Amino acid sequence: MSHRSREIRLRTRPEGLPAASDFEFVEVDVPDPDAGQVLVRNEWMSVDPYMRGRMRDEPSYADPWAVGAVMQGGAVGRVVASGDDAFAGGDLVSSNLGWRDLALAPAEAFTKLDPDVENVADYLGVLGMPGHTAYVGLLDLGQPREGETVFVSAAAGAVGSAVGQIAKLRGCRVIGSAGSPEKTAWLVDDLGFDAAIDYRSEDLEAALAEHAPDGIDVYFDNVGHDHLQAALNHMNAHGRVVACGSIAGYNAAEPQPGPNNLSHIVRKRLRVQGFIVSDHADRRSAFLADMRRWLAEGEVRSRQTVVEGLERAPQAFLGLFDGSNVGKMVVRIASE
Amino acid sequence: MSHRSREIRLRTRPEGLPAASDFEFVEVDVPDPDAGQVLVRNEWMSVDPYMRGRMRDEPSYADPWAVGAVMQGGAVGRVVASGDDAFAGGDLVSSNLGWRDLALAPAEAFTKLDPDVENVADYLGVLGMPGHTAYVGLLDLGQPREGETVFVSAAAGAVGSAVGQIAKLRGCRVIGSAGSPEKTAWLVDDLGFDAAIDYRSEDLEAALAEHAPDGIDVYFDNVGHDHLQAALNHMNAHGRVVACGSIAGYNAAEPQPGPNNLSHIVRKRLRVQGFIVSDHADRRSAFLADMRRWLAEGEVRSRQTVVEGLERAPQAFLGLFDGSNVGKMVVRIASE
């Protein structure tokens, strides 16, 4: 027996901002699982800024997506049928096989999840890759100490909102930047940030001078470019820059010049540390234990922006670049 | 009794490349030392690229030089008269009181030196601040492993030439960049670099592709700008950039845009670590012991470009920015 499924493929490599025409929506038949395989119906899929890099035909930490192939990304779903003893029908699992209704793959491609959480979509956000990224990047690389000042850009996003909340738990002064009054209000009123900067209406330099009067000790950079330049001007000696992403440049057709003040790296003895969360799998269980406890105790809050329907996944992805999401952007593929 | 001395003061803060008119040459009378003071006749003084930063009225790790005041910098000399039991006439000492014939200061301003070295001017170079910088920056921050590839810019300078030689002692493949055929020949033929790039006549990117076919693991950056951009393109995953200086921008009147490829910091999980050697005083004795042994055994070679006469110190300093020096640029103030 085979199963009807829909999947989204990369039709063309975008130049600059991707367009709907770069994606192709296809119906396929998926067979039952062979021995060792598992068939999963995805309920949620993730769209993340890093995916823009995988659309480029450039060497990076992950191979680029092939033109004409189904795309990949985080997904949460339930087992439909299993050819492997480790999985049974109805099991909640995650995989990197998003952008499709049905995922058929060897059992190793799936990770069984504890369904006893308030919101299973959190496994794509605060309990998933973005949360793990925030945890490792802030704690292991940023190493904030109590009383220090942490600045995080794209603070209303999946990673940034977790970074700021963890930093508050560590006793830091936390400043975030985001792109709308709704977002900055959420950061301060709901998440407990000490200050939030609306970079679209405020001058970043002036706002940092106001909100970080003692300078910045840790800058968690999701944006790069103007944000990095402004942060460097306000970093304290021996500060740490956690280089997580530079979304401001992801859609640039031509390479953009970097900050004009990199000399601060020497003068202030800064450490700029780039990282990719997949290098830090050894910290996943510690992260998950801490984060589940923080969530359960209300110390960390999660929020999703939910886009309904697999067919709208490209639109959800593009929304990351105009700031449509508050919290984690997820796509609901099927109801539980 | 007083002693006639000459000193060089900062007359005006330069914009862009300093000119001779930014310096003022003055004769002064220096008294005998009081109790607790030491009077030293400088024999050698250092000119170093970092001094350009001290001419600017900007906050940095050291206070800017005051306009009208005598300048400062590394010097080696002999005690003329001492009001402190720790020093006696004829002692060889170093201080930060260069740019003058006679240095009168509290005893704490001077460090007694072992005169049993081949060339006391080495205390301003390979046995002094530049050597210490190379040692700490390469070994403690760059952490090169045997078989890795190290690229160092301004490799024929005081710091760079020490970096490359220490990296060879650690079993690395070493590539240096310098600004003349004479310099590149010295690096390869005399210092044992595996390759040297004349950045004035060669294309840096193409040369790195040729000489670092397995990529760069440690980039020791003395230059910044185009050198940093080219190095980032050739760095390996988990590479380390030791940010020591960016001489290419020191004389720019306006801030210069940074490299257009900082996204490699995330993609390649690079660590960019800025540092100032004065933070690493705890490593000075280990450095000095190792470097004296390496020098004595011929494992590290030192070379100076000597400018004769205190009155020519400004010219020696300006020579750093057009690459007049091979090895350490020093000024001989008086004969031993």
XYZ file of C-alpha atoms in Angstrom:
672
model
C 0.000 0.000 0.000
C 1.191 3.489 -0.673
C 0.321 6.813 0.891
C -0.361 10.092 -0.803
C 1.961 12.828 0.410
C 2.862 16.376 -0.503
C 6.375 17.749 -0.447
C 8.122 21.021 -1.219
C 11.196 21.047 -3.398
C 13.766 23.694 -4.217
C 12.955 24.648 -7.787
C 15.602 27.323 -8.304
C 18.398 28.852 -6.235
C 17.245 32.335 -5.248
C 19.327 35.424 -5.848
C 18.625 37.859 -3.063
C 15.304 37.478 -1.305
C 13.709 34.122 -2.205
C 10.358 34.192 -4.010
C 7.463 31.741 -4.021
C 8.570 30.642 -7.484
C 11.793 29.225 -6.027
C 9.701 26.502 -4.367
C 7.854 23.643 -6.036
C 4.880 21.871 -4.503
C 4.609 18.214 -5.559
C 2.376 15.239 -4.735
C 4.076 11.869 -4.422
C 3.271 8.317 -3.356
C 5.135 7.019 -0.331
C 5.258 3.232 0.220
C 4.934 1.376 3.511
C 8.141 1.086 5.516
C 10.552 -1.749 4.810
C 12.330 -3.511 7.633
C 14.402 -0.932 9.556
C 12.358 1.967 8.212
C 9.781 4.157 9.885
C 6.930 6.087 8.301
C 5.963 9.297 10.082
C 3.173 11.790 9.495
C 4.590 15.237 10.204
C 2.394 17.435 12.342
C 4.696 20.436 12.664
C 7.652 21.686 10.699
C 10.159 24.367 11.387
C 11.367 27.209 9.225
C 14.676 28.709 10.345
C 16.968 31.440 9.044
C 19.855 28.996 8.529
C 17.861 27.404 5.697
C 18.626 30.421 3.512
C 22.272 29.329 3.528
C 21.368 25.837 2.369
C 19.735 27.328 -0.737
C 23.131 28.617 -1.849
C 25.519 26.475 -3.811
C 28.442 27.244 -1.524
C 30.488 25.074 0.767
C 29.323 25.400 4.352
C 28.896 23.213 7.402
C 25.996 21.454 5.732
C 25.770 20.490 2.082
C 23.603 22.805 0.012
C 20.159 21.602 -0.904
C 20.004 20.110 -4.362
C 17.833 21.831 -6.912
C 14.822 19.631 -7.610
C 15.076 17.731 -4.324
C 12.731 17.974 -1.368
C 14.014 20.410 1.228
C 14.931 19.494 4.786
C 14.408 20.856 8.237
C 13.139 20.150 11.684
C 9.803 18.348 11.968
C 7.703 16.747 14.678
C 5.219 14.003 13.889
C 3.707 10.670 14.804
C 4.687 7.224 13.636
C 2.191 5.787 11.140
C 3.908 2.462 10.613
C 7.212 1.085 11.768
C 9.568 -1.567 10.444
C 11.839 -1.090 13.443
C 11.306 -2.379 16.970
C 12.371 0.926 18.504
C 9.265 2.684 17.207
C 5.571 1.920 17.363
C 2.522 3.498 15.781
C 1.589 6.752 17.496
C 5.064 7.495 18.872
C 5.918 11.188 18.890
C 9.206 11.749 17.030
C 11.376 14.500 15.615
C 13.494 14.389 12.483
C 15.173 16.624 9.959
C 12.608 15.549 7.341
C 10.336 18.561 7.234
C 8.782 20.202 4.178
C 6.625 17.095 3.549
C 3.522 15.380 4.924
C 5.013 11.932 5.252
C 8.575 11.085 6.133
C 9.861 7.626 5.297
C 13.407 6.918 6.420
C 15.641 4.506 8.346
C 14.862 4.476 12.061
C 18.107 6.363 12.832
C 16.617 9.434 11.194
C 14.059 9.787 13.989
C 14.330 10.704 17.669
C 11.600 9.637 20.028
C 10.150 12.511 22.057
C 8.455 12.617 25.437
C 4.848 13.593 24.601
C 4.317 14.866 28.145
C 4.884 18.527 27.338
C 2.402 21.332 27.102
C 3.041 22.008 23.424
C 4.767 19.498 21.182
C 5.691 22.293 18.743
C 8.135 23.441 21.444
C 10.362 20.607 20.238
C 11.019 22.780 17.191
C 11.697 25.838 19.324
C 12.609 26.270 22.918
C 13.010 22.498 23.427
C 14.627 21.950 20.045
C 17.450 23.238 17.928
C 16.833 26.946 18.646
C 16.692 26.405 22.402
C 19.790 24.221 22.295
C 21.512 26.931 20.257
C 20.641 29.581 22.825
C 21.754 27.394 25.730
C 25.126 26.380 24.313
C 25.862 29.739 22.741
C 25.045 31.811 25.775
C 26.237 29.584 28.595
C 29.176 27.683 27.105
C 30.512 30.334 24.751
C 29.240 33.635 26.117
C 29.902 32.595 29.718
C 27.929 35.427 31.308
C 28.549 36.149 34.954
C 26.008 37.444 37.410
C 25.627 41.192 37.100
C 27.035 41.377 33.583
C 25.152 42.952 30.696
C 23.993 40.744 27.824
C 22.758 42.176 24.534
C 20.958 39.892 22.098
C 19.767 40.826 18.630
C 16.711 39.329 16.932
C 15.626 38.945 20.519
C 12.007 38.175 19.720
C 13.017 35.232 17.559
C 13.227 31.621 18.628
C 16.898 31.743 19.615
C 17.012 35.300 20.898
C 14.028 34.992 23.193
C 15.582 31.923 24.810
C 18.981 33.627 25.120
C 17.513 36.590 26.946
C 15.493 34.482 29.354
C 18.437 32.225 30.196
C 20.596 35.301 30.752
C 18.010 36.663 33.174
C 18.110 33.342 35.045
C 21.873 33.839 35.319
C 21.403 37.218 36.979
C 22.393 39.381 34.034
C 21.075 42.697 32.824
C 19.482 41.825 29.475
C 18.863 44.071 26.489
C 17.264 42.835 23.304
C 16.662 44.314 19.889
C 13.622 43.528 17.785
C 11.711 45.052 14.905
C 8.335 46.202 16.232
C 6.704 47.761 19.300
C 4.721 44.563 19.809
C 7.937 42.570 20.026
C 9.765 44.933 22.333
C 6.742 45.044 24.623
C 6.680 41.239 24.730
C 10.372 41.117 25.636
C 10.075 43.541 28.513
C 6.559 42.869 29.794
C 6.330 39.104 29.392
C 9.882 37.809 29.274
C 11.457 40.129 31.826
C 14.115 41.759 29.640
C 15.497 44.884 31.299
C 15.218 46.849 28.079
C 14.313 46.302 24.442
C 15.246 48.365 21.426
C 13.026 48.700 18.365
C 15.814 48.918 15.809
C 13.396 50.043 13.107
C 12.396 53.210 14.919
C 15.295 53.812 17.313
C 18.946 54.657 16.787
C 20.790 51.535 17.868
C 23.897 53.372 19.097
C 21.949 55.852 21.168
C 19.697 53.162 22.565
C 22.645 51.013 23.607
C 24.273 53.988 25.265
C 21.066 54.523 27.196
C 20.270 50.932 28.115
C 23.804 49.612 28.611
C 25.366 52.437 30.601
C 27.990 50.039 31.979
C 28.760 48.564 28.562
C 28.039 45.136 27.105
C 29.834 42.043 28.359
C 28.222 39.463 26.105
C 26.740 40.187 22.698
C 24.762 37.287 21.245
C 24.710 38.128 17.548
C 21.915 36.841 15.350
C 21.943 39.786 12.960
C 25.499 40.941 12.113
C 26.231 44.107 10.155
C 24.838 47.289 11.787
C 24.003 45.410 14.966
C 27.497 44.001 15.262
C 29.022 47.406 14.576
C 26.914 49.081 17.250
C 27.598 46.320 19.763
C 31.360 46.499 19.209
C 31.281 50.191 20.079
C 29.654 49.386 23.408
C 31.476 46.186 24.366
C 33.489 46.141 27.556
C 37.071 44.946 27.748
C 37.276 41.154 27.683
C 33.749 40.954 26.283
C 32.471 37.961 24.366
C 30.666 38.058 21.037
C 28.736 34.873 20.364
C 28.452 34.706 16.586
C 25.307 32.721 15.899
C 24.051 34.255 12.683
C 23.871 37.370 10.559
C 20.334 37.421 9.192
C 20.781 41.003 7.971
C 23.024 39.657 5.213
C 21.405 36.350 4.321
C 19.528 37.657 1.318
C 22.167 40.012 -0.002
C 22.972 39.223 -3.609
C 26.455 40.703 -3.186
C 28.771 40.397 -0.176
C 28.219 43.281 2.221
C 31.120 45.142 3.860
C 31.634 44.325 7.514
C 31.645 46.664 10.506
C 34.128 49.528 10.295
C 35.244 49.135 13.892
C 36.753 45.670 14.124
C 39.782 47.295 15.739
C 37.791 47.068 18.976
C 38.462 43.326 18.909
C 42.104 43.995 19.713
C 41.700 47.110 21.802
C 39.034 45.551 24.007
C 40.506 42.044 23.852
C 37.217 40.632 22.624
C 36.579 37.018 21.851
C 34.324 36.447 18.848
C 33.253 32.825 18.736
C 31.315 31.365 15.846
C 29.420 28.142 16.425
C 26.972 25.652 15.006
C 24.747 23.832 17.430
C 25.236 20.453 15.792
C 28.827 20.498 17.086
C 27.421 20.511 20.613
C 25.282 17.376 20.647
C 27.035 16.356 23.874
C 25.196 19.190 25.629
C 21.733 18.257 24.369
C 20.645 16.206 27.353
C 21.777 18.845 29.862
C 20.005 21.504 27.816
C 16.813 19.481 27.577
C 16.722 18.713 31.287
C 17.305 22.352 32.240
C 14.927 23.766 29.686
C 12.070 21.370 30.479
C 12.419 22.320 34.134
C 12.512 26.050 33.352
C 9.452 25.722 31.139
C 7.557 23.676 33.706
C 8.372 26.160 36.462
C 7.442 29.142 34.291
C 10.978 30.526 34.361
C 11.133 30.421 30.574
C 8.163 31.095 28.334
C 7.756 29.961 24.784
C 5.710 31.502 22.047
C 4.998 30.447 18.498
C 3.838 32.154 15.382
C 1.856 29.402 13.679
C 1.325 29.287 9.943
C -1.352 26.813 8.917
C -0.759 24.285 6.169
C 2.241 22.765 4.449
C 1.401 24.725 1.320
C 2.155 27.929 3.230
C 5.583 26.818 4.442
C 7.470 28.927 1.848
C 5.506 31.959 3.001
C 6.351 31.160 6.631
C 10.017 30.871 5.699
C 10.007 34.196 3.855
C 8.304 35.768 6.840
C 11.470 35.194 8.880
C 13.197 37.857 6.807
C 10.591 40.539 7.234
C 10.131 39.797 10.901
C 6.597 38.364 10.725
C 7.275 35.981 13.575
C 7.109 36.657 17.274
C 8.849 33.762 18.941
C 9.305 30.575 16.951
C 7.883 30.443 13.452
C 6.326 27.024 12.870
C 4.075 25.479 10.266
C 1.223 23.224 11.313
C 1.049 20.472 8.727
C -1.606 18.290 10.304
C -3.640 18.332 13.482
C -2.655 15.948 16.258
C 74.036 68.623 39.272
C 71.828 68.344 36.272
C 72.195 66.504 33.002
C 71.439 67.738 29.532
C 68.971 65.471 27.754
C 66.945 65.491 24.562
C 63.368 64.289 24.321
C 60.696 63.997 21.679
C 57.221 65.265 22.379
C 53.913 64.904 20.584
C 53.355 68.356 19.092
C 50.039 67.696 17.321
C 47.713 64.743 16.895
C 48.118 63.494 13.344
C 45.205 62.989 10.992
C 46.036 60.103 8.706
C 49.717 59.369 8.216
C 51.810 61.205 10.847
C 54.316 63.787 9.603
C 57.616 64.983 11.048
C 55.861 68.167 12.120
C 53.716 66.187 14.568
C 56.853 65.649 16.671
C 58.807 68.196 18.673
C 62.465 67.822 19.604
C 63.350 69.519 22.900
C 66.438 69.859 25.107
C 65.861 69.692 28.843
C 67.830 69.503 32.065
C 67.360 66.391 34.137
C 68.394 66.466 37.815
C 70.183 63.778 39.795
C 67.902 61.093 41.203
C 66.226 61.622 44.543
C 65.903 58.798 47.021
C 63.929 55.987 45.374
C 64.607 57.285 41.871
C 66.908 55.983 39.173
C 68.557 57.893 36.345
C 69.117 55.884 33.165
C 70.846 56.738 29.913
C 68.848 55.097 27.124
C 70.926 53.251 24.563
C 68.133 51.819 22.442
C 64.509 52.693 21.977
C 61.687 50.914 20.250
C 59.190 52.152 17.714
C 56.112 49.984 17.399
C 52.896 50.155 15.384
C 50.726 50.322 18.529
C 52.132 53.792 19.172
C 49.968 55.128 16.369
C 46.942 54.359 18.506
C 48.351 56.322 21.420
C 48.510 59.420 19.250
C 44.732 59.372 18.940
C 42.521 60.972 21.535
C 40.314 57.910 21.885
C 39.693 55.578 24.775
C 41.737 52.420 24.434
C 43.625 50.013 26.640
C 46.267 52.669 27.293
C 45.634 56.354 27.806
C 46.388 58.490 24.777
C 49.600 60.460 24.776
C 49.081 64.051 25.848
C 49.869 66.743 23.320
C 52.996 68.564 24.450
C 54.245 65.708 26.615
C 57.227 63.477 25.952
C 56.191 60.250 24.242
C 56.645 56.798 25.729
C 57.780 53.406 24.579
C 60.173 50.587 25.193
C 63.793 51.504 25.901
C 66.945 49.754 27.038
C 69.710 51.641 28.822
C 72.243 51.722 31.619
C 71.882 53.180 35.071
C 73.813 56.450 35.442
C 72.965 57.098 39.088
C 70.638 55.387 41.489
C 68.789 56.502 44.588
C 67.471 52.976 45.104
C 69.340 49.987 46.498
C 67.956 47.682 43.830
C 69.945 49.418 41.085
C 73.588 50.346 40.714
C 75.483 52.365 38.143
C 76.022 50.411 34.952
C 73.038 48.079 35.401
C 71.285 47.185 32.156
C 67.568 48.014 32.434
C 64.442 48.312 30.359
C 61.596 50.755 30.824
C 58.705 52.317 28.979
C 60.554 55.658 28.986
C 61.834 55.820 25.441
C 61.889 58.859 23.124
C 64.528 60.552 25.371
C 68.230 60.356 26.197
C 67.873 60.265 29.944
C 65.075 58.631 31.890
C 64.561 59.718 35.495
C 61.839 57.841 37.338
C 60.994 55.845 40.458
C 62.823 52.539 40.604
C 59.585 50.641 39.875
C 59.652 52.039 36.343
C 62.735 49.984 35.498
C 63.344 46.262 35.041
C 66.861 44.905 35.449
C 68.014 42.866 32.466
C 70.543 40.070 32.173
C 73.353 41.627 30.089
C 74.560 38.177 29.038
C 72.830 38.178 25.664
C 74.306 38.542 22.215
C 72.448 41.745 21.439
C 70.851 43.876 24.130
C 68.546 45.442 21.531
C 66.798 42.060 21.424
C 65.162 43.126 24.679
C 63.070 45.467 22.525
C 62.295 42.728 20.017
C 62.400 38.995 20.227
C 63.188 39.074 23.974
C 60.829 41.960 24.679
C 57.256 43.007 24.112
C 57.069 41.837 20.481
C 58.480 38.405 21.298
C 56.181 38.086 24.291
C 53.263 39.090 22.051
C 54.152 36.417 19.512
C 54.570 33.752 22.186
C 51.317 34.391 24.039
C 49.289 35.107 20.925
C 50.404 32.078 18.991
C 50.742 29.476 21.718
C 48.114 30.454 24.280
C 45.474 31.884 21.959
C 46.196 30.340 18.561
C 46.936 26.927 20.069
C 48.475 25.449 16.938
C 48.802 21.697 16.776
C 51.529 19.804 14.985
C 50.792 19.541 11.290
C 48.404 22.479 11.224
C 48.851 25.440 8.896
C 49.641 28.839 10.384
C 49.396 32.058 8.359
C 50.928 35.230 9.758
C 50.718 38.677 8.202
C 53.407 41.349 8.544
C 55.588 38.279 8.902
C 58.863 40.127 8.459
C 58.084 42.424 11.364
C 59.133 41.980 14.960
C 56.040 40.069 16.039
C 55.390 38.201 12.803
C 58.893 36.855 12.415
C 58.764 35.441 15.938
C 55.299 33.967 15.374
C 56.416 32.108 12.286
C 59.531 30.702 13.896
C 57.680 29.536 17.009
C 55.059 27.909 14.792
C 57.808 26.036 12.935
C 59.143 24.818 16.291
C 55.658 23.485 16.989
C 55.689 21.456 13.784
C 53.331 23.609 11.760
C 53.294 24.529 8.102
C 53.977 28.270 8.142
C 53.055 30.879 5.559
C 53.895 34.546 5.949
C 53.025 37.680 4.063
C 55.391 40.612 3.699
C 55.880 43.579 1.419
C 59.065 42.988 -0.578
C 61.073 40.240 -2.278
C 63.884 40.834 0.206
C 61.531 40.147 3.087
C 59.917 37.061 1.605
C 63.352 35.647 0.793
C 64.453 36.227 4.390
C 61.369 34.427 5.718
C 61.854 31.356 3.588
C 65.637 31.172 3.287
C 66.722 32.261 6.748
C 63.768 31.687 9.034
C 62.475 28.439 7.528
C 58.961 29.537 6.611
C 57.369 27.058 4.208
C 56.148 29.843 1.959
C 56.023 33.616 1.885
C 53.721 35.890 -0.080
C 54.739 39.316 -1.339
C 51.360 40.980 -0.930
C 52.473 43.972 -2.988
C 53.092 41.966 -6.120
C 51.001 38.839 -5.600
C 47.279 38.233 -5.349
C 46.739 37.272 -1.739
C 43.790 34.965 -2.419
C 45.520 33.080 -5.183
C 48.723 32.809 -3.186
C 46.897 31.426 -0.145
C 45.118 28.901 -2.333
C 48.500 27.813 -3.639
C 50.451 27.769 -0.388
C 47.711 26.619 1.983
C 46.132 23.825 -0.051
C 44.778 22.241 3.148
C 43.450 25.549 4.461
C 44.553 27.717 7.374
C 44.084 26.591 10.967
C 45.580 29.609 12.727
C 45.729 33.101 11.275
C 47.857 35.508 13.307
C 46.568 38.880 12.163
C 48.821 41.927 12.329
C 47.294 43.669 9.324
C 43.488 43.336 9.236
C 41.387 44.460 6.259
C 42.323 42.722 2.978
C 44.537 40.250 4.793
C 41.790 39.293 7.216
C 39.288 38.957 4.388
C 41.577 36.678 2.399
C 42.454 34.599 5.449
C 38.775 34.111 6.363
C 38.145 32.659 2.928
C 40.857 30.062 3.494
C 40.302 29.225 7.159
C 39.445 25.688 8.096
C 36.531 24.761 10.332
C 37.324 25.442 13.995
C 40.169 27.727 12.979
C 41.529 30.417 15.262
C 42.186 34.024 14.329
C 44.597 35.715 16.714
C 43.758 39.419 16.453
C 46.961 41.230 17.313
C 46.733 44.350 15.176
C 45.449 45.870 11.983
C 48.249 48.091 10.748
C 46.536 48.508 7.376
C 44.011 50.769 9.070
C 46.099 52.621 11.650
C 46.577 55.734 9.570
C 43.141 55.890 8.016
C 41.519 59.240 8.701
C 38.066 57.667 8.389
C 36.924 54.245 9.635
C 37.377 51.613 6.943
C 34.729 48.974 6.199
C 35.571 45.519 7.458
C 35.842 42.272 5.499
C 32.756 41.309 3.515
C 32.927 37.672 4.553
C 32.531 37.658 8.319
C 29.808 35.052 7.838
C 32.669 32.541 7.753
C 33.010 33.082 11.499
C 29.746 31.228 12.035
C 29.936 28.821 9.135
C 33.447 27.688 10.008
C 32.984 28.066 13.777
C 35.989 30.348 14.003
C 37.283 31.883 17.181
C 38.595 35.418 16.768
C 40.499 36.436 19.888
C 41.806 39.935 20.419
C 44.544 40.446 22.944
C 47.030 42.873 24.438
C 50.273 41.454 25.712
C 50.208 43.479 28.912
C 47.301 41.311 30.083
C 49.644 38.330 29.960
C 52.430 39.391 32.301
C 52.068 36.049 34.084
C 53.534 34.374 30.998
C 56.573 36.643 30.736
C 59.010 34.451 32.615
C 58.031 31.308 30.689
C 58.334 33.251 27.454
C 61.728 34.670 28.381
C 63.130 31.297 29.423
C 61.924 29.601 26.232
C 62.962 32.408 23.921
C 66.451 32.818 25.416
C 66.987 29.087 24.940
C 65.668 29.151 21.365
C 67.909 32.108 20.554
C 70.958 30.527 22.155
C 70.368 27.272 20.286
C 69.807 29.053 16.989
C 66.201 27.828 16.747
C 64.955 31.401 16.559
C 66.836 34.171 14.807
C 66.452 37.841 15.442
C 67.087 40.720 13.106
C 66.962 44.443 13.569
C 66.638 47.410 11.317
C 68.674 50.031 13.178
C 68.067 53.741 12.785
C 70.889 55.823 14.234
C 70.183 58.723 16.544
C 67.318 59.844 18.759
C 66.633 62.694 16.357
C 65.671 60.143 13.734
C 63.186 58.277 15.925
C 60.135 59.882 14.249
C 61.473 58.774 10.889
C 61.995 55.246 12.231
C 58.424 55.241 13.517
C 57.008 56.417 10.193
C 59.062 53.743 8.467
C 56.907 51.088 10.136
C 54.002 52.136 7.959
C 55.804 51.944 4.654
C 57.520 48.702 5.558
C 61.080 50.042 5.842
C 61.940 47.571 8.552
C 63.015 43.997 8.201
C 62.692 42.453 11.632
C 62.518 44.780 14.609
C 62.795 48.497 13.984
C 64.968 50.052 16.717
C 66.659 53.372 17.266
C 70.191 53.506 18.638
C 70.280 56.498 20.953
C 73.770 56.079 22.371
C 76.580 53.569 22.010
C 77.127 51.115 24.817
